[in-house]
Amino acid sequence: MPDIQSMIGKEVEVVANGMLYTGVLIEVSDVEVHLKGAFQWISLPVSAVSDMKLKAGATLRSDRFGD
């Protein structure tokens, strides 16, 4: 499983409280996971997250120039 820090800025799937959330991983703190969804920001309590993985087809390759 990839390191969470390497997944920041990538599209991920997060399972929390039995629901699947999809979006770009923006930040992970001690308390919350922040995603940028298609239409809104999503903040999930870390204690509710049971699984997090890269969305199918997403890679860990950086899309930024020079990285």
XYZ file of C-alpha atoms in Angstrom:
67
model
C 0.000 0.000 0.000
C 1.356 3.455 -0.889
C 2.349 5.913 1.798
C -0.423 8.437 2.517
C 1.927 11.373 1.901
C 2.635 10.083 -1.618
C -1.117 10.013 -2.331
C -1.626 13.740 -1.660
C -2.655 15.477 -4.875
C -3.834 12.207 -6.432
C -7.371 10.915 -6.976
C -8.286 8.456 -4.224
C -11.182 6.358 -2.988
C -11.931 6.587 0.720
C -14.339 4.353 2.625
C -15.747 6.017 5.743
C -18.795 4.910 7.726
C -19.623 2.392 4.988
C -19.768 5.077 2.248
C -17.342 5.405 -0.678
C -15.969 8.907 -1.304
C -13.907 9.816 -4.362
C -11.801 12.924 -4.832
C -8.340 14.432 -4.852
C -6.576 13.960 -1.523
C -5.660 17.425 -0.241
C -4.621 16.889 3.377
C -4.538 14.314 6.154
C -4.272 15.470 9.764
C -4.604 13.748 13.129
C -8.317 14.541 13.063
C -9.586 14.796 9.465
C -9.065 13.695 5.870
C -9.741 16.419 3.293
C -10.740 15.639 -0.288
C -11.646 17.893 -3.185
C -14.674 16.207 -4.729
C -16.179 16.852 -8.147
C -18.601 19.466 -6.804
C -17.557 20.191 -3.218
C -14.939 19.786 -0.509
C -15.219 16.653 1.630
C -13.942 16.465 5.219
C -14.045 13.092 6.938
C -13.075 12.239 10.518
C -9.997 10.013 10.543
C -11.717 7.740 13.074
C -14.434 6.951 10.488
C -12.026 6.015 7.654
C -11.672 2.269 7.164
C -9.873 2.202 3.786
C -8.034 4.583 1.474
C -6.508 3.719 -1.900
C -5.598 5.289 -5.206
C -8.509 5.357 -7.619
C -8.177 2.778 -10.398
C -5.941 4.208 -13.101
C -4.284 6.774 -10.819
C -0.507 6.614 -10.449
C 1.922 7.945 -7.880
C 3.822 9.760 -10.652
C 3.932 13.473 -9.974
C 2.158 15.664 -12.519
C 4.124 18.742 -11.480
C 7.014 19.963 -13.597
C 10.403 19.341 -12.065
C 9.362 16.689 -9.545
